[in-house]
PDB file of C-alpha atoms in Angstrom:
ATOM      1  CA  MET A   1      -4.496  -2.255  15.124  1.00 53.00           C
ATOM      2  CA  THR A   2      -5.667  -2.751  18.570  1.00 65.00           C
ATOM      3  CA  GLY A   3      -9.019  -3.597  19.939  1.00 77.00           C
ATOM      4  CA  LYS A   4     -11.751  -5.684  18.848  1.00 83.00           C
ATOM      5  CA  PRO A   5     -12.360  -6.293  15.089  1.00 86.00           C
ATOM      6  CA  GLU A   6     -15.621  -5.396  13.623  1.00 90.00           C
ATOM      7  CA  ILE A   7     -15.823  -8.349  11.349  1.00 89.00           C
ATOM      8  CA  PHE A   8     -14.025 -11.846  11.358  1.00 87.00           C
ATOM      9  CA  ASN A   9     -13.795 -13.283   7.906  1.00 82.00           C
ATOM     10  CA  THR A  10     -12.842 -16.954   7.532  1.00 81.00           C
ATOM     11  CA  ASP A  11     -13.158 -19.837   5.142  1.00 77.00           C
ATOM     12  CA  GLN A  12     -15.812 -22.565   6.068  1.00 79.00           C
ATOM     13  CA  GLY A  13     -13.302 -24.874   7.988  1.00 79.00           C
ATOM     14  CA  SER A  14     -14.887 -26.770  10.818  1.00 80.00           C
ATOM     15  CA  GLN A  15     -12.814 -24.818  13.339  1.00 85.00           C
ATOM     16  CA  PHE A  16     -14.619 -21.703  12.165  1.00 86.00           C
ATOM     17  CA  THR A  17     -18.046 -22.999  11.926  1.00 85.00           C
ATOM     18  CA  SER A  18     -18.262 -24.576  15.278  1.00 92.00           C
ATOM     19  CA  GLN A  19     -20.754 -23.318  17.592  1.00 93.00           C
ATOM     20  CA  ALA A  20     -18.115 -22.823  20.399  1.00 94.00           C
ATOM     21  CA  PHE A  21     -16.117 -20.447  17.939  1.00 91.00           C
ATOM     22  CA  THR A  22     -19.152 -18.526  16.521  1.00 92.00           C
ATOM     23  CA  THR A  23     -20.670 -17.992  19.935  1.00 94.00           C
ATOM     24  CA  VAL A  24     -17.518 -16.345  21.116  1.00 93.00           C
ATOM     25  CA  LEU A  25     -17.679 -13.886  18.287  1.00 93.00           C
ATOM     26  CA  ARG A  26     -21.294 -13.327  18.598  1.00 94.00           C
ATOM     27  CA  GLU A  27     -20.897 -12.579  22.380  1.00 95.00           C
ATOM     28  CA  ALA A  28     -18.062 -10.155  21.549  1.00 94.00           C
ATOM     29  CA  GLU A  29     -20.405  -8.584  18.989  1.00 94.00           C
ATOM     30  CA  VAL A  30     -18.204  -9.255  16.088  1.00 94.00           C
ATOM     31  CA  ARG A  31     -19.869  -9.839  12.745  1.00 93.00           C
ATOM     32  CA  ILE A  32     -19.111 -13.180  11.053  1.00 89.00           C
ATOM     33  CA  SER A  33     -18.149 -13.435   7.433  1.00 86.00           C
ATOM     34  CA  MET A  34     -17.468 -16.728   5.694  1.00 81.00           C
ATOM     35  CA  ASP A  35     -16.213 -17.261   2.180  1.00 74.00           C
ATOM     36  CA  GLY A  36     -18.039 -19.415  -0.251  1.00 70.00           C
ATOM     37  CA  ARG A  37     -16.852 -23.039  -0.596  1.00 69.00           C
ATOM     38  CA  GLY A  38     -13.919 -23.257  -2.846  1.00 63.00           C
ATOM     39  CA  ARG A  39     -13.372 -19.481  -2.850  1.00 64.00           C
ATOM     40  CA  TRP A  40      -9.645 -19.673  -1.708  1.00 64.00           C
ATOM     41  CA  MET A  41      -9.028 -16.148  -3.316  1.00 70.00           C
ATOM     42  CA  ASP A  42     -11.346 -14.648  -0.896  1.00 67.00           C
ATOM     43  CA  ASN A  43      -8.881 -15.229   1.980  1.00 69.00           C
ATOM     44  CA  VAL A  44      -5.561 -14.984   0.007  1.00 78.00           C
ATOM     45  CA  PHE A  45      -3.949 -12.370   2.352  1.00 79.00           C
ATOM     46  CA  ILE A  46      -4.679 -14.292   5.592  1.00 78.00           C
ATOM     47  CA  GLU A  47      -3.398 -17.529   3.996  1.00 80.00           C
ATOM     48  CA  ARG A  48      -0.093 -15.688   3.188  1.00 86.00           C
ATOM     49  CA  LEU A  49      -0.028 -14.335   6.796  1.00 88.00           C
ATOM     50  CA  TRP A  50      -0.464 -18.121   8.124  1.00 88.00           C
ATOM     51  CA  ARG A  51       2.386 -19.218   5.774  1.00 92.00           C
ATOM     52  CA  SER A  52       4.747 -16.650   6.831  1.00 94.00           C
ATOM     53  CA  LEU A  53       3.978 -17.189  10.487  1.00 95.00           C
ATOM     54  CA  LYS A  54       4.653 -20.938  10.072  1.00 95.00           C
ATOM     55  CA  TYR A  55       7.934 -20.662   8.191  1.00 96.00           C
ATOM     56  CA  GLU A  56       9.277 -17.639   9.917  1.00 95.00           C
ATOM     57  CA  CYS A  57       8.405 -18.465  13.378  1.00 96.00           C
ATOM     58  CA  VAL A  58       6.828 -21.843  14.347  1.00 95.00           C
ATOM     59  CA  TYR A  59       8.886 -24.177  12.173  1.00 95.00           C
ATOM     60  CA  LEU A  60      12.130 -22.355  13.141  1.00 95.00           C
ATOM     61  CA  HIS A  61      11.743 -22.547  17.045  1.00 94.00           C
ATOM     62  CA  GLY A  62      11.434 -25.574  19.245  1.00 89.00           C
ATOM     63  CA  PHE A  63       8.687 -24.230  21.489  1.00 94.00           C
ATOM     64  CA  GLU A  64       8.446 -26.635  24.367  1.00 95.00           C
ATOM     65  CA  THR A  65       5.397 -25.295  26.145  1.00 96.00           C
ATOM     66  CA  GLY A  66       2.190 -23.324  25.447  1.00 95.00           C
ATOM     67  CA  SER A  67       3.525 -20.317  27.239  1.00 96.00           C
ATOM     68  CA  GLU A  68       6.782 -20.301  25.060  1.00 97.00           C
ATOM     69  CA  LEU A  69       4.658 -20.714  21.978  1.00 96.00           C
ATOM     70  CA  ARG A  70       2.340 -17.886  23.035  1.00 96.00           C
ATOM     71  CA  ALA A  71       5.300 -15.489  23.711  1.00 97.00           C
ATOM     72  CA  GLY A  72       7.047 -16.370  20.568  1.00 97.00           C
ATOM     73  CA  LEU A  73       3.961 -15.900  18.493  1.00 96.00           C
ATOM     74  CA  ALA A  74       3.290 -12.495  20.138  1.00 96.00           C
ATOM     75  CA  ARG A  75       6.873 -11.388  19.368  1.00 97.00           C
ATOM     76  CA  TRP A  76       6.618 -12.434  15.845  1.00 96.00           C
ATOM     77  CA  ILE A  77       3.221 -10.860  15.251  1.00 95.00           C
ATOM     78  CA  THR A  78       4.738  -7.536  16.630  1.00 96.00           C
ATOM     79  CA  TYR A  79       7.681  -7.924  14.386  1.00 96.00           C
ATOM     80  CA  TYR A  80       5.444  -8.608  11.395  1.00 94.00           C
ATOM     81  CA  ASN A  81       3.221  -5.647  11.975  1.00 93.00           C
ATOM     82  CA  THR A  82       5.754  -3.036  13.017  1.00 94.00           C
ATOM     83  CA  GLN A  83       9.193  -4.091  11.435  1.00 95.00           C
ATOM     84  CA  ARG A  84       8.834  -6.484   8.486  1.00 94.00           C
ATOM     85  CA  PRO A  85       8.438  -4.698   5.243  1.00 93.00           C
ATOM     86  CA  HIS A  86       5.859  -6.238   2.799  1.00 90.00           C
ATOM     87  CA  SER A  87       6.222  -6.224  -1.032  1.00 89.00           C
ATOM     88  CA  GLY A  88       2.359  -5.920  -1.261  1.00 86.00           C
ATOM     89  CA  LEU A  89       2.349  -2.749   0.850  1.00 90.00           C
ATOM     90  CA  ALA A  90       5.209  -1.188  -1.465  1.00 92.00           C
ATOM     91  CA  GLY A  91       7.797  -2.182   1.232  1.00 93.00           C
ATOM     92  CA  ARG A  92       5.948  -0.598   4.108  1.00 94.00           C
ATOM     93  CA  THR A  93       5.101  -2.336   7.274  1.00 94.00           C
ATOM     94  CA  PRO A  94       1.282  -3.122   7.975  1.00 90.00           C
ATOM     95  CA  LEU A  95       1.474  -0.420  10.676  1.00 92.00           C
ATOM     96  CA  GLU A  96       2.864   2.152   8.299  1.00 94.00           C
ATOM     97  CA  ALA A  97       0.186   1.217   5.681  1.00 91.00           C
ATOM     98  CA  TYR A  98      -2.569   1.537   8.388  1.00 89.00           C
ATOM     99  CA  ARG A  99      -1.526   4.712   9.592  1.00 90.00           C
ATOM    100  CA  GLN A 100      -1.258   6.122   6.048  1.00 88.00           C
ATOM    101  CA  ILE A 101      -4.761   4.968   5.288  1.00 84.00           C
ATOM    102  CA  GLY A 102      -5.941   6.989   8.301  1.00 73.00           C
ATOM    103  CA  GLN A 103      -4.309  10.005   6.970  1.00 73.00           C
ATOM    104  CA  SER A 104      -5.812   9.872   3.568  1.00 68.00           C
ATOM    105  CA  ASP A 105      -9.231   9.359   1.840  1.00 55.00           C
ATOM    106  CA  HIS A 106      -9.784   6.173  -0.047  1.00 54.00           C
ATOM    107  CA  GLY A 107     -13.489   6.650  -0.478  1.00 50.00           C
ATOM    108  CA  GLY A 108     -14.286   4.068   2.184  1.00 48.00           C
ATOM    109  CA  HIS A 109     -12.353   1.208   0.571  1.00 50.00           C
ATOM    110  CA  ALA A 110     -10.335  -0.991   2.625  1.00 52.00           C
ATOM    111  CA  HIS A 111      -6.610  -1.123   1.841  1.00 50.00           C
ATOM    112  CA  HIS A 112      -6.729  -4.733   0.562  1.00 51.00           C
ATOM    113  CA  ASP A 113      -9.593  -3.630  -1.812  1.00 50.00           C
ATOM    114  CA  LEU A 114      -7.238  -1.080  -3.328  1.00 47.00           C
ATOM    115  CA  MET A 115      -4.392  -3.466  -3.606  1.00 48.00           C
ATOM    116  CA  ILE A 116      -6.621  -5.886  -5.497  1.00 47.00           C
ATOM    117  CA  LYS A 117      -7.786  -2.854  -7.883  1.00 46.00           C
ATOM    118  CA  GLN A 118      -4.131  -1.728  -8.484  1.00 47.00           C
ATOM    119  CA  ALA A 119      -3.093  -5.241  -9.257  1.00 46.00           C
ATOM    120  CA  ALA A 120      -5.744  -5.721 -11.783  1.00 42.00           C
TER     121      ALA A 120
END
């Protein structure tokens, strides 16, 4: 859960299609993946993350400066990944689920692919 991502998947919002944003990704050698228009289900997991971040962190705190916001977001993201249980991960934290994937063979499937298959 550290380091540069191999791929960055987004919807086609203008903030993600801008030349400035895509240039940063290309220069970092991060592959860009964009969902098709109207394909909200393609990003359902990240949309849930943003909702949780807003309602569990941003809306509850009166961050007065950018520095306060940055520190608050860093604390919440650490909490979210290491302490907060997730029903979609069978009550595990993302870190626990990530470590478990590293210890088992899922035939090359990403964990979210397996979750979708299990839910179907």
